[in-house]
CSV table of C-alpha atoms in Angstrom, one decimal:
chain,number,residue,atom,x,y,z
A,1,MET,CA,-7.2,-29.0,23.2
A,2,THR,CA,-5.3,-26.3,25.0
A,3,ASP,CA,-7.2,-24.0,27.4
A,4,ALA,CA,-4.9,-21.1,26.4
A,5,ARG,CA,-6.5,-18.2,24.6
A,6,ALA,CA,-4.8,-15.9,22.1
A,7,PHE,CA,-5.6,-12.2,21.6
A,8,LEU,CA,-4.2,-10.2,18.7
A,9,ILE,CA,-4.8,-6.4,19.0
A,10,VAL,CA,-3.9,-4.2,16.0
A,11,LEU,CA,-3.5,-0.5,16.8
A,12,ASP,CA,-4.1,0.8,13.3
A,13,SER,CA,-1.2,2.8,12.1
A,14,VAL,CA,0.8,2.9,15.4
A,15,GLY,CA,4.2,2.4,13.7
A,16,ILE,CA,7.6,2.8,15.3
A,17,GLY,CA,9.8,3.8,12.3
A,18,GLY,CA,12.9,2.1,10.9
A,19,ALA,CA,11.4,0.3,7.9
A,20,PRO,CA,14.5,-0.6,5.8
A,21,ASP,CA,12.6,0.0,2.5
A,22,ALA,CA,10.9,3.3,3.5
A,23,ASP,CA,12.7,5.1,0.7
A,24,ARG,CA,10.4,3.2,-1.8
A,25,PHE,CA,7.2,4.7,-0.4
A,26,PHE,CA,6.1,8.3,-0.7
A,27,ASN,CA,3.9,11.1,0.7
A,28,ASP,CA,3.4,14.0,-1.6
A,29,GLY,CA,6.7,13.1,-3.3
A,30,ARG,CA,8.7,12.8,-0.1
A,31,PRO,CA,10.0,9.4,0.7
A,32,ASP,CA,8.9,7.9,4.1
A,33,THR,CA,12.5,7.5,5.2
A,34,GLY,CA,12.7,8.7,8.8
A,35,ALA,CA,8.9,8.5,9.5
A,36,ASN,CA,8.2,7.4,13.0
A,37,THR,CA,4.6,7.6,14.3
A,38,VAL,CA,5.1,6.9,18.0
A,39,GLY,CA,8.6,8.4,18.2
A,40,HIS,CA,7.7,11.7,16.6
A,41,ILE,CA,4.5,12.1,18.7
A,42,ALA,CA,6.5,11.4,21.8
A,43,GLN,CA,9.1,14.0,20.8
A,44,ALA,CA,6.4,16.6,20.3
A,45,GLN,CA,4.8,15.8,23.7
A,46,PRO,CA,6.1,13.0,26.0
A,47,LEU,CA,3.7,10.1,26.2
A,48,ASN,CA,2.2,8.6,29.4
A,49,MET,CA,1.6,5.0,28.5
A,50,PRO,CA,2.7,2.9,31.6
A,51,HIS,CA,1.0,-0.4,30.6
A,52,LEU,CA,2.2,-0.7,27.0
A,53,ASP,CA,5.6,0.8,27.9
A,54,ARG,CA,6.0,-1.8,30.7
A,55,LEU,CA,5.5,-4.5,28.1
A,56,GLY,CA,8.3,-2.8,26.0
A,57,LEU,CA,6.9,-0.1,23.8
A,58,GLY,CA,9.8,2.4,24.3
A,59,ALA,CA,12.3,-0.4,23.9
A,60,ALA,CA,10.6,-1.5,20.7
A,61,VAL,CA,10.8,2.1,19.3
A,62,ARG,CA,14.6,2.1,20.1
A,63,LEU,CA,15.1,-1.3,18.5
A,64,ALA,CA,13.1,-0.4,15.4
A,65,SER,CA,14.6,3.0,14.7
A,66,GLY,CA,17.2,4.0,17.2
A,67,LEU,CA,14.9,6.9,18.3
A,68,GLU,CA,14.4,7.8,22.0
A,69,ALA,CA,10.7,8.3,22.7
A,70,PRO,CA,10.3,10.7,25.6
A,71,GLY,CA,8.0,9.3,28.3
A,72,LEU,CA,8.6,5.7,27.2
A,73,GLY,CA,11.6,4.5,29.1
A,74,ALA,CA,10.4,1.6,31.2
A,75,GLU,CA,12.4,-1.6,31.6
A,76,PRO,CA,10.5,-4.2,29.6
A,77,GLN,CA,8.6,-6.7,31.6
A,78,GLY,CA,6.8,-8.4,28.7
A,79,LEU,CA,7.5,-9.9,25.3
A,80,TRP,CA,8.8,-7.2,23.0
A,81,GLY,CA,10.3,-6.6,19.6
A,82,ALA,CA,9.7,-5.0,16.3
A,83,ALA,CA,8.2,-6.4,13.1
A,84,THR,CA,9.1,-5.7,9.5
A,85,GLU,CA,6.7,-6.0,6.6
A,86,VAL,CA,7.6,-7.6,3.2
A,87,SER,CA,4.4,-7.1,1.3
A,88,ASN,CA,4.6,-4.3,-1.3
A,89,GLY,CA,2.1,-2.0,0.4
A,90,LYS,CA,1.6,0.2,3.4
A,91,ASP,CA,-2.2,-0.4,3.7
A,92,THR,CA,-4.7,-2.1,5.9
A,93,PRO,CA,-5.1,-5.4,3.9
A,94,SER,CA,-1.4,-5.9,3.4
A,95,GLY,CA,-0.5,-5.4,7.0
A,96,HIS,CA,-3.3,-7.5,8.5
A,97,TRP,CA,-3.0,-10.3,6.0
A,98,GLU,CA,0.7,-10.6,6.5
A,99,ILE,CA,0.3,-10.6,10.3
A,100,ALA,CA,-2.2,-13.4,9.9
A,101,GLY,CA,0.3,-15.4,7.9
A,102,VAL,CA,-0.4,-14.4,4.3
A,103,PRO,CA,2.1,-11.9,2.7
A,104,VAL,CA,0.5,-10.3,-0.3
A,105,PRO,CA,1.7,-12.3,-3.4
A,106,TRP,CA,0.9,-9.6,-6.0
A,107,ASP,CA,1.3,-5.9,-6.5
A,108,TRP,CA,-1.8,-3.9,-5.8
A,109,HIS,CA,-3.4,-1.7,-8.4
A,110,TYR,CA,-3.3,2.0,-7.6
A,111,PHE,CA,-5.2,4.8,-9.3
A,112,PRO,CA,-3.1,7.6,-10.7
A,113,GLU,CA,-3.1,11.1,-9.0
A,114,THR,CA,-4.7,12.6,-12.1
A,115,PHE,CA,-8.2,13.9,-13.0
A,116,PRO,CA,-10.0,11.7,-13.8
A,117,SER,CA,-8.4,9.0,-11.6
A,118,PHE,CA,-10.7,6.2,-12.6
A,119,PRO,CA,-10.7,4.5,-16.1
A,120,PRO,CA,-13.9,5.0,-18.1
A,121,GLU,CA,-15.1,1.5,-17.6
A,122,VAL,CA,-15.0,1.8,-13.8
A,123,THR,CA,-16.9,5.1,-14.0
A,124,ALA,CA,-19.5,3.6,-16.3
A,125,ARG,CA,-20.0,0.6,-14.0
A,126,ILE,CA,-20.5,2.9,-11.0
A,127,CYS,CA,-23.1,4.9,-12.9
A,128,GLU,CA,-24.9,1.8,-14.0
A,129,LEU,CA,-25.1,0.4,-10.5
A,130,ALA,CA,-26.0,3.7,-8.9
A,131,GLY,CA,-28.6,4.6,-11.6
A,132,THR,CA,-27.0,8.0,-12.2
A,133,ASP,CA,-25.7,9.9,-15.2
A,134,GLY,CA,-22.3,10.6,-13.6
A,135,ILE,CA,-20.2,10.7,-10.5
A,136,LEU,CA,-18.5,13.4,-8.4
A,137,GLY,CA,-14.9,13.5,-7.4
A,138,ASN,CA,-13.1,11.0,-9.6
A,139,CYS,CA,-9.8,12.1,-8.0
A,140,HIS,CA,-7.5,11.6,-5.1
A,141,GLY,CA,-8.9,13.2,-2.0
A,142,SER,CA,-9.2,13.3,1.8
A,143,GLY,CA,-12.4,11.7,3.0
A,144,THR,CA,-13.6,14.5,5.3
A,145,ALA,CA,-12.4,17.3,2.9
A,146,ILE,CA,-14.1,15.9,-0.2
A,147,ILE,CA,-17.4,15.6,1.7
A,148,GLU,CA,-17.2,19.2,2.7
A,149,GLU,CA,-16.3,20.2,-0.9
A,150,MET,CA,-18.8,18.1,-2.8
A,151,GLY,CA,-21.5,17.2,-0.3
A,152,GLU,CA,-23.9,20.0,-1.3
A,153,GLU,CA,-23.5,19.1,-5.0
A,154,HIS,CA,-24.2,15.5,-4.1
A,155,LEU,CA,-27.4,16.4,-2.5
A,156,ARG,CA,-28.4,18.5,-5.6
A,157,THR,CA,-27.5,15.9,-8.2
A,158,GLY,CA,-27.8,12.5,-6.4
A,159,TRP,CA,-24.4,11.5,-7.9
A,160,PRO,CA,-22.1,9.5,-5.6
A,161,ILE,CA,-18.8,11.0,-4.5
A,162,CYS,CA,-16.0,8.7,-5.7
A,163,TYR,CA,-12.4,9.1,-4.7
A,164,THR,CA,-9.1,7.3,-4.0
A,165,SER,CA,-5.8,7.8,-2.2
A,166,ALA,CA,-2.3,6.4,-2.1
A,167,ASP,CA,-3.8,3.1,-1.0
A,168,SER,CA,-5.3,0.5,-3.4
A,169,VAL,CA,-8.8,1.6,-2.8
A,170,LEU,CA,-11.9,3.2,-4.3
A,171,GLN,CA,-14.1,5.0,-1.8
A,172,ILE,CA,-17.7,6.1,-2.4
A,173,ALA,CA,-19.3,8.7,-0.2
A,174,ALA,CA,-23.1,9.3,-0.2
A,175,HIS,CA,-25.7,10.8,2.1
A,176,GLU,CA,-27.1,8.1,4.4
A,177,GLU,CA,-30.6,9.4,4.0
A,178,ALA,CA,-30.9,11.2,0.7
A,179,PHE,CA,-29.0,8.6,-1.3
A,180,GLY,CA,-29.8,5.8,1.1
A,181,LEU,CA,-27.5,3.6,3.2
A,182,GLU,CA,-28.6,0.3,1.8
A,183,ARG,CA,-28.3,1.7,-1.7
A,184,LEU,CA,-24.7,2.8,-1.0
A,185,LEU,CA,-23.8,-0.6,0.5
A,186,ASP,CA,-25.4,-2.4,-2.5
A,187,LEU,CA,-23.5,-0.2,-4.9
A,188,CYS,CA,-20.1,-0.9,-3.3
A,189,ARG,CA,-20.8,-4.6,-2.9
A,190,ASP,CA,-21.8,-5.0,-6.5
A,191,LEU,CA,-18.8,-2.9,-7.7
A,192,ALA,CA,-16.3,-4.8,-5.7
A,193,PRO,CA,-15.8,-7.9,-7.9
A,194,MET,CA,-14.8,-5.7,-10.9
A,195,LEU,CA,-12.3,-3.8,-8.7
A,196,HIS,CA,-10.9,-7.0,-7.1
A,197,GLU,CA,-10.2,-8.4,-10.6
A,198,MET,CA,-8.0,-5.3,-11.1
A,199,ARG,CA,-6.2,-6.1,-7.8
A,200,VAL,CA,-7.7,-3.1,-6.1
A,201,GLY,CA,-7.7,-4.0,-2.4
A,202,ARG,CA,-11.0,-2.4,-1.2
A,203,VAL,CA,-14.2,-0.7,-2.2
A,204,ILE,CA,-15.3,1.4,0.8
A,205,ALA,CA,-18.7,2.8,1.5
A,206,ARG,CA,-18.5,6.1,3.3
A,207,PRO,CA,-21.9,7.3,4.4
A,208,PHE,CA,-22.4,10.7,5.8
A,209,LEU,CA,-25.2,12.9,7.2
A,210,GLY,CA,-25.8,16.7,7.4
A,211,THR,CA,-27.6,19.4,5.4
A,212,ALA,CA,-24.7,21.7,4.4
A,213,LYS,CA,-21.0,22.0,4.2
A,214,ALA,CA,-20.8,23.3,7.8
A,215,ASN,CA,-22.3,20.2,9.3
A,216,PHE,CA,-21.6,17.2,7.0
A,217,LYS,CA,-20.2,14.4,9.1
A,218,ARG,CA,-19.3,10.8,8.3
A,219,THR,CA,-21.4,8.2,10.2
A,220,PRO,CA,-20.1,4.9,11.9
A,221,ASN,CA,-21.8,2.8,9.1
A,222,ARG,CA,-18.7,2.6,7.0
A,223,ARG,CA,-18.3,-0.8,5.2
A,224,ASP,CA,-15.2,-2.2,3.5
A,225,PHE,CA,-15.6,-4.7,0.7
A,226,ALA,CA,-12.1,-6.2,0.6
A,227,ILE,CA,-10.5,-8.7,-1.8
A,228,ALA,CA,-10.3,-12.1,-0.1
A,229,PRO,CA,-6.9,-13.3,1.1
A,230,PRO,CA,-5.3,-15.7,-1.5
A,231,SER,CA,-4.6,-18.5,1.1
A,232,ASP,CA,-5.6,-19.5,4.6
A,233,THR,CA,-5.0,-17.1,7.4
A,234,ILE,CA,-4.8,-17.8,11.1
A,235,LEU,CA,-8.5,-17.3,11.3
A,236,ASP,CA,-9.2,-19.9,8.6
A,237,ILE,CA,-6.8,-22.4,10.3
A,238,ALA,CA,-8.4,-21.9,13.7
A,239,THR,CA,-12.0,-22.3,12.5
A,240,ALA,CA,-11.0,-25.4,10.4
A,241,GLU,CA,-9.7,-26.9,13.7
A,242,GLY,CA,-13.0,-26.2,15.4
A,243,ARG,CA,-11.9,-23.2,17.4
A,244,VAL,CA,-14.0,-20.2,18.2
A,245,THR,CA,-12.8,-16.9,16.6
A,246,HIS,CA,-13.9,-13.4,17.6
A,247,ALA,CA,-13.4,-10.4,15.3
A,248,ILE,CA,-13.6,-7.0,16.8
A,249,GLY,CA,-14.0,-3.9,14.6
A,250,LYS,CA,-13.2,-4.0,10.9
A,251,ILE,CA,-11.4,-7.4,11.1
A,252,GLY,CA,-14.5,-9.0,9.4
A,253,ASP,CA,-14.3,-6.7,6.5
A,254,ILE,CA,-10.5,-7.0,6.1
A,255,PHE,CA,-10.7,-10.8,5.8
A,256,SER,CA,-13.9,-10.9,3.8
A,257,HIS,CA,-15.7,-12.4,6.8
A,258,ARG,CA,-13.8,-15.6,6.3
A,259,GLY,CA,-12.8,-17.7,9.3
A,260,ILE,CA,-14.9,-15.7,11.8
A,261,THR,CA,-17.3,-17.2,14.3
A,262,HIS,CA,-18.5,-14.0,16.1
A,263,LEU,CA,-18.3,-10.4,14.9
A,264,HIS,CA,-18.2,-7.6,17.4
A,265,LYS,CA,-18.8,-4.1,16.0
A,266,GLY,CA,-19.3,-0.6,17.5
A,267,LYS,CA,-19.6,3.0,16.6
A,268,SER,CA,-16.2,4.0,18.0
A,269,ASP,CA,-13.0,2.6,19.4
A,270,ALA,CA,-14.5,3.1,22.9
A,271,ASP,CA,-17.2,0.6,22.0
A,272,LEU,CA,-14.7,-1.8,20.6
A,273,ALA,CA,-12.6,-1.5,23.8
A,274,GLU,CA,-15.6,-2.7,25.8
A,275,HIS,CA,-15.9,-5.7,23.5
A,276,LEU,CA,-12.2,-6.5,24.0
A,277,ILE,CA,-12.4,-6.3,27.8
A,278,ARG,CA,-15.6,-8.4,27.9
A,279,LEU,CA,-13.9,-11.1,25.8
A,280,GLY,CA,-10.9,-11.0,28.1
A,281,HIS,CA,-13.4,-12.2,30.7
A,282,GLU,CA,-15.5,-14.4,28.5
A,283,ALA,CA,-13.6,-15.8,25.5
A,284,GLU,CA,-13.7,-19.5,25.3
A,285,PRO,CA,-10.7,-21.8,26.1
A,286,GLY,CA,-8.6,-22.3,22.9
A,287,SER,CA,-10.2,-19.3,21.2
A,288,LEU,CA,-8.6,-16.6,19.0
A,289,THR,CA,-9.7,-13.0,19.3
A,290,PHE,CA,-8.5,-10.6,16.6
A,291,ALA,CA,-9.2,-6.8,17.1
A,292,ASN,CA,-8.5,-3.7,15.1
A,293,PHE,CA,-8.7,-0.2,16.7
A,294,VAL,CA,-9.0,2.2,13.7
A,295,GLU,CA,-9.3,5.7,15.1
A,296,PHE,CA,-5.6,6.2,15.6
A,297,ASP,CA,-5.4,6.1,11.8
A,298,SER,CA,-8.8,7.5,10.6
A,299,ASN,CA,-9.2,10.3,13.1
A,300,PHE,CA,-5.7,11.5,13.8
A,301,GLY,CA,-3.0,10.0,11.5
A,302,HIS,CA,-4.5,11.0,8.2
A,303,ARG,CA,-5.5,14.4,9.6
A,304,ARG,CA,-2.0,15.0,10.9
A,305,ASP,CA,-3.2,15.7,14.4
A,306,ILE,CA,-0.4,15.1,16.8
A,307,PRO,CA,-2.2,16.1,20.0
A,308,GLY,CA,-5.2,14.1,19.1
A,309,TYR,CA,-3.1,11.0,18.2
A,310,ALA,CA,-1.2,11.4,21.5
A,311,ALA,CA,-4.4,11.6,23.5
A,312,GLN,CA,-5.7,8.5,21.7
A,313,LEU,CA,-2.6,6.5,22.5
A,314,GLU,CA,-2.8,7.5,26.2
A,315,TRP,CA,-6.5,6.6,26.3
A,316,PHE,CA,-5.8,3.2,24.8
A,317,ASP,CA,-3.1,2.5,27.3
A,318,THR,CA,-5.8,2.7,30.0
A,319,VAL,CA,-7.9,0.2,28.0
A,320,ALA,CA,-4.9,-2.1,27.7
A,321,GLY,CA,-4.5,-2.0,31.5
A,322,ARG,CA,-8.1,-3.0,32.1
A,323,PHE,CA,-7.9,-5.7,29.4
A,324,LEU,CA,-4.6,-7.2,30.8
A,325,ALA,CA,-6.2,-7.6,34.2
A,326,THR,CA,-8.8,-10.0,32.7
A,327,LEU,CA,-6.2,-12.5,31.3
A,328,ARG,CA,-5.6,-16.0,32.6
A,329,PRO,CA,-2.4,-18.1,33.0
A,330,GLY,CA,-1.5,-19.6,29.7
A,331,ASP,CA,-3.1,-16.8,27.6
A,332,LEU,CA,-1.1,-14.8,25.1
A,333,ALA,CA,-2.0,-11.2,24.1
A,334,ILE,CA,0.0,-9.4,21.4
A,335,PHE,CA,-0.4,-5.7,20.6
A,336,THR,CA,1.0,-4.7,17.2
A,337,ALA,CA,0.1,-2.4,14.2
A,338,ASP,CA,-0.4,-2.8,10.5
A,339,HIS,CA,1.6,0.2,9.2
A,340,GLY,CA,2.5,3.7,10.3
A,341,ASN,CA,0.7,7.1,9.8
A,342,ASP,CA,3.1,9.6,11.2
A,343,PRO,CA,1.0,12.8,12.0
A,344,SER,CA,4.2,14.9,11.8
A,345,TRP,CA,4.8,13.8,8.2
A,346,THR,CA,4.3,15.4,4.8
A,347,GLY,CA,1.0,14.6,3.1
A,348,THR,CA,-2.0,12.7,4.5
A,349,ASP,CA,-1.2,9.0,3.7
A,350,HIS,CA,0.2,6.1,5.6
A,351,THR,CA,3.9,5.9,6.3
A,352,ARG,CA,6.1,2.8,5.7
A,353,GLU,CA,7.4,1.8,9.2
A,354,ARG,CA,8.2,-1.1,11.4
A,355,VAL,CA,5.6,-1.9,14.0
A,356,PRO,CA,5.8,-2.9,17.7
A,357,VAL,CA,5.3,-6.5,18.9
A,358,LEU,CA,4.3,-6.3,22.6
A,359,GLY,CA,3.2,-9.4,24.4
A,360,TRP,CA,1.7,-10.4,27.7
A,361,GLY,CA,1.8,-13.9,29.1
A,362,ARG,CA,5.4,-15.1,28.5
A,363,GLY,CA,7.2,-12.9,31.0
A,364,ALA,CA,10.1,-10.6,30.0
A,365,GLN,CA,11.2,-11.9,26.6
A,366,PRO,CA,13.0,-9.8,24.0
A,367,VAL,CA,12.3,-11.4,20.5
A,368,GLY,CA,14.3,-8.8,18.5
A,369,GLN,CA,13.5,-8.0,14.9
A,370,VAL,CA,10.8,-10.3,13.5
A,371,ALA,CA,8.6,-10.6,10.5
A,372,TYR,CA,4.9,-9.7,10.5
A,373,SER,CA,4.0,-13.3,9.7
A,374,ASP,CA,6.0,-14.5,12.8
A,375,ILE,CA,3.2,-12.9,14.9
A,376,GLY,CA,0.5,-15.2,13.4
A,377,ALA,CA,2.8,-18.2,13.6
A,378,SER,CA,3.4,-17.5,17.3
A,379,LEU,CA,-0.3,-17.3,18.1
A,380,LEU,CA,-0.9,-20.6,16.3
A,381,GLU,CA,1.8,-22.2,18.5
A,382,VAL,CA,0.1,-21.0,21.7
A,383,LEU,CA,-3.2,-22.4,20.4
A,384,GLU,CA,-1.5,-25.7,19.4
A,385,LEU,CA,-2.7,-25.3,15.8
A,386,PRO,CA,-0.7,-26.3,12.7
A,387,ILE,CA,1.4,-23.5,11.1
A,388,THR,CA,0.2,-24.0,7.6
A,389,THR,CA,0.3,-20.4,6.6
A,390,ARG,CA,2.6,-19.4,3.7
A,391,LYS,CA,5.2,-17.7,5.9
A,392,GLY,CA,6.1,-17.2,9.5
A,393,THR,CA,8.1,-18.8,12.3
A,394,SER,CA,7.1,-18.7,15.9
A,395,PHE,CA,9.3,-16.5,18.1
A,396,LEU,CA,8.1,-18.1,21.4
């Protein structure tokens, strides 16, 4: 067995524009054509990201979209390229599954932007499981805004707040103390099989705390109940071959906790960063570490916060520098993303974009335009594991 270790780090929503089918995806009726998360942030305020730019971030933006990203002009010294998605979605499961070698073989079910959004049988099932006479919301909504709008009514009635978005998802918000965290998790867990049969990708529990509109705040105890991938991912392949796998952040939820040896969670991306750096020092020979850093997306992309997103990118670049210093000869670390979420764009939803492919451990190596699944195939090659995923060709 090889001593080489593989690290796959997904910067959630850090897209770089240029998706060839962006015209098929929309935000508030506007096609995603021209969306560019990193490029437009850099144009608003030049970015200082020396570590990832040295790997090839600025070059990847230019390759993906032709856009010049101010502040990102380094000559690439790492493996670099841009990846294009084929799955018919711009959501978390689609992106992560395809990176892990399993393009989504079906069309997701999306709830209409109407009131009510959910069919009567879904609403009835939620009420049955929650033990309530009704639900609040039943619409498309922003997670933070809907809690502010309906949190006080939730406390009065005890009814769960149920909402959706442009993603294939049903989210349920409830007060962590008044409704109960375990009760909320049980509700979402028991509802999930019905939604998965409909090809809805995730049921998400969104607990919050507070006593009034002015101080309602979501807690870190979010839990995603995701539909299982339809075939083996790189995590399944690695564990089947006796390798240790580490999942950081919400990777466990995204892959229905399949193929995961050790799960590392935290209350923030700062906590997850410490797990990543620790595993850079400690991860076993031949192991696979798969990480997701969600706050780019959840805290800044959906909220269309350009300065906040820029600051998060620059903060993570310092994390990347600390992590890269822990790696050993033979290791491969790849930084990528699952979709875009351009904070300069119309609406509040994800944007269809290409994503960066930035690698440490193989010297200066331009890989050009690749497929999402090529990333997983390349990690399997480093680990000397069989490429039995449905798609993907190693670019090493």
